[in-house]
Coordinates of C-alpha atoms in Angstrom, one line a residue:
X29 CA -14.3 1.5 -3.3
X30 CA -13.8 0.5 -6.8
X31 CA -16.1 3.5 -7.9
X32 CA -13.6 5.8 -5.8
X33 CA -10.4 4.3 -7.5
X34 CA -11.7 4.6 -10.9
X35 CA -12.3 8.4 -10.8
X36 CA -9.1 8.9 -9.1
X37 CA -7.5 7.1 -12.3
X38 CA -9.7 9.2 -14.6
X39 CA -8.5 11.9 -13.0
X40 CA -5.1 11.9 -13.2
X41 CA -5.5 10.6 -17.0
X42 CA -7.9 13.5 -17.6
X43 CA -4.7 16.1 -16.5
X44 CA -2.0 14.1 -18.3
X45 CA -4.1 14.0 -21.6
X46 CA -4.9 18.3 -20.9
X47 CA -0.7 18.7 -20.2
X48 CA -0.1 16.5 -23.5
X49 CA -2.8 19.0 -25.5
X50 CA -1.4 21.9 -24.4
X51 CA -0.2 24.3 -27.1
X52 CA 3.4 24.1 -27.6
X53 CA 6.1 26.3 -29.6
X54 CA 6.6 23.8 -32.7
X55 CA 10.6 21.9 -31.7
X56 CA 12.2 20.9 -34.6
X57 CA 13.1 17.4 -34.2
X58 CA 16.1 14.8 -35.1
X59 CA 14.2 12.2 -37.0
X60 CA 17.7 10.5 -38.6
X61 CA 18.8 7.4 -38.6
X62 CA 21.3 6.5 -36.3
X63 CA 23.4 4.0 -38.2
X64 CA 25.2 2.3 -35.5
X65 CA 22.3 1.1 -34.1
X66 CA 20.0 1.3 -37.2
X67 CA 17.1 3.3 -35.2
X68 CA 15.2 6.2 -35.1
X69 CA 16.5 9.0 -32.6
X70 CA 13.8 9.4 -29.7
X71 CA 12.8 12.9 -27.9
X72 CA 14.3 12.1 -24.7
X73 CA 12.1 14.4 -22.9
X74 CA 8.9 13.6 -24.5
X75 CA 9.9 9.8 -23.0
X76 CA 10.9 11.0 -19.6
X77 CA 7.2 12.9 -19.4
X78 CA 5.3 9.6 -20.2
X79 CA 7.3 7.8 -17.8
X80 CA 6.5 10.2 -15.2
X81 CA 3.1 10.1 -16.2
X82 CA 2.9 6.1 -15.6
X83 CA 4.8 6.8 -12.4
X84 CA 2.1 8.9 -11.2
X85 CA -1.0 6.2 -11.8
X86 CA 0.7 4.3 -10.2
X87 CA 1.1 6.0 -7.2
X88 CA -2.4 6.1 -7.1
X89 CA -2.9 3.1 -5.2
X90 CA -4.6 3.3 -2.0
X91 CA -2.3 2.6 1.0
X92 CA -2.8 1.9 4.6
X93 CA -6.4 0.3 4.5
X94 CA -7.6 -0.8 7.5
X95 CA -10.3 -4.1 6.4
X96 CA -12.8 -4.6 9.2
X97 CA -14.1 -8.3 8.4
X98 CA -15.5 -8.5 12.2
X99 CA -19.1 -9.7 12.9
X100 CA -19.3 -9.4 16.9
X101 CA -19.1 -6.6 19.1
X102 CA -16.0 -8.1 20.8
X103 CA -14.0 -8.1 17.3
X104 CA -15.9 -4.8 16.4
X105 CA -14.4 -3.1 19.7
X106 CA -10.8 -4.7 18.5
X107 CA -10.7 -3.2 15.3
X108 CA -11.9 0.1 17.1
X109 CA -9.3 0.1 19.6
X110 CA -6.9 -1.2 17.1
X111 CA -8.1 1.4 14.1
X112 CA -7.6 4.6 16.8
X113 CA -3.9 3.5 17.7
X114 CA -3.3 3.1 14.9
X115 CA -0.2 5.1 12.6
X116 CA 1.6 4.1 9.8
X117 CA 5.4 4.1 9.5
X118 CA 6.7 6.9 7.8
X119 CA 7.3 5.4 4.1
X120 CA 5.7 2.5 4.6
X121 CA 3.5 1.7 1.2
X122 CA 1.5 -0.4 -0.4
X123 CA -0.1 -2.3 2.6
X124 CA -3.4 -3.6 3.6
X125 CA -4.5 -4.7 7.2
X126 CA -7.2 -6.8 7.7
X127 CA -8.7 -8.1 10.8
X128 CA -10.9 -11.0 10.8
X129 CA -12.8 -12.5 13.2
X130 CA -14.7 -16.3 13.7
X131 CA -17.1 -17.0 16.2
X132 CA -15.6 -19.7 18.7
X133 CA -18.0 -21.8 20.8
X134 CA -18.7 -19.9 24.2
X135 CA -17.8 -15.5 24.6
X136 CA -14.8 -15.9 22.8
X137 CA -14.5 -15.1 19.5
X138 CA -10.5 -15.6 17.4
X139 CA -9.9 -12.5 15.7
X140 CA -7.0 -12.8 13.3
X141 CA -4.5 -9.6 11.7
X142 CA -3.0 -9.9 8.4
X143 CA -0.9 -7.3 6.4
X144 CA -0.7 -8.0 2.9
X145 CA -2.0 -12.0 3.0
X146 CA 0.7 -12.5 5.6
X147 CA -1.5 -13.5 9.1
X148 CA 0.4 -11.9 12.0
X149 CA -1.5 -13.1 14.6
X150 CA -4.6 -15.5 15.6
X151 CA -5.6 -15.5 18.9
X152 CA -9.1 -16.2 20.8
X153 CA -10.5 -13.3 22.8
X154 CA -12.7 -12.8 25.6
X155 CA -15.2 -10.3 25.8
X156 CA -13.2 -8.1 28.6
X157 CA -12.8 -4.8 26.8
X158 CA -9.6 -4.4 29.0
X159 CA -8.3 -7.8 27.3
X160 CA -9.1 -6.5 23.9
X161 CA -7.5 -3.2 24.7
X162 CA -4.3 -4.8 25.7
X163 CA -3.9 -6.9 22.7
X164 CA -4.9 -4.4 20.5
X165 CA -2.2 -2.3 21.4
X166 CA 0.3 -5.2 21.6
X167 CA -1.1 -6.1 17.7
X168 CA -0.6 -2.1 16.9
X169 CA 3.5 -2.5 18.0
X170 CA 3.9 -5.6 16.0
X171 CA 2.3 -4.3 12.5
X172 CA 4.8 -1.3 12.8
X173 CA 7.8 -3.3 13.5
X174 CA 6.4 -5.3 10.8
X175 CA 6.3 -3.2 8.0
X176 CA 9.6 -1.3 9.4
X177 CA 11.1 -4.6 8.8
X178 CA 9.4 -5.0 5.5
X179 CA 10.5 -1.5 4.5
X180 CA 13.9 -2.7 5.2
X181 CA 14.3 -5.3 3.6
X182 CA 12.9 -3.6 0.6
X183 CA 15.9 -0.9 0.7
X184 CA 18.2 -3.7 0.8
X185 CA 16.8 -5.3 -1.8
X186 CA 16.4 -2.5 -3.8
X187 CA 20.4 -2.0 -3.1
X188 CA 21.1 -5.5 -3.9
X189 CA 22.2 -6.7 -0.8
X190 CA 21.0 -9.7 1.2
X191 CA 18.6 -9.0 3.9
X192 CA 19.9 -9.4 7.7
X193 CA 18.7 -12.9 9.3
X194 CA 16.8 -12.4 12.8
X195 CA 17.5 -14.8 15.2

């Protein structure tokens, strides 16, 4: 995974360096002093293009992972059921959801959903594959309200207004 994220990054770096080489017509540029502020004039475009640049690594990040940290079949067929339903929010970024799972004495095992080191839900489970359907697509409604509401709350702050209190 690392592997895959590093090449990405090389990638992009490799066609930002080969845009920066490219031959351009020589600009003549204002290198005075400006003596209000007692600094040198900066290309504004060159500093737009390496902001957009930085911009684009970092949009590199890989959203929407699904972690599958199971170790039965009963919390293997969860995260199945739960993997398939599975669709992400339109604009919904930089998330991950994991779904654990701990053997529990007995069939049951208690699978546990987190989205971004926030656990939404613990519960035990029985090995019924109609149970785990159920609750897999009851967990699948509550991550996308979830990061709806995250999204949200983003925009507001983003705004600078206060986010709206459930109750």
């Amino acid at each position: 995974m690392y592997s895959l994220f590093l090449l990405l990054l090389l990638v992009v770096a490799g066609e930002a360096y080969a845009q920066q080489k490219k031959p351009q017509q020589p600009e003549p540029q204002d290198t005075t002093l400006n003596l209000e502020k007692g600094v040198e004039s900066i290309d504004l475009e060159q500093a737009g293009q390496y902001e957009q640049n930085i911009r684009s690594s970092a949009d590199l990040e890989i959203d929407g992972l699904i972690v599958d940290k199971t170790i039965t079949k009963v919390g293997r067929d969860f995260y199945d059921v739960f993997q398939r339903q599975w669709e992400a929010p339109p604009m919904a970024q930089n998330f991950t959801i994991q779904i654990e799972e701990l053997p529990s004495r007995g069939n049951i095992t208690v699978v546990s959903l987190s989205v971004n080191e926030d656990k939404l839900f613990e519960q035990p489970l029985q090995p019924r594959y109609d149970i785990i359907e159920e609750v897999a697509t009851y967990m699948v409604g509550v991550v996308y309200d979830y990061l709806m509401n995250d999204q949200l709350n983003k925009q507001l702050e983003a705004e600078g207004k206060k986010a709206r209190e459930v109750f």
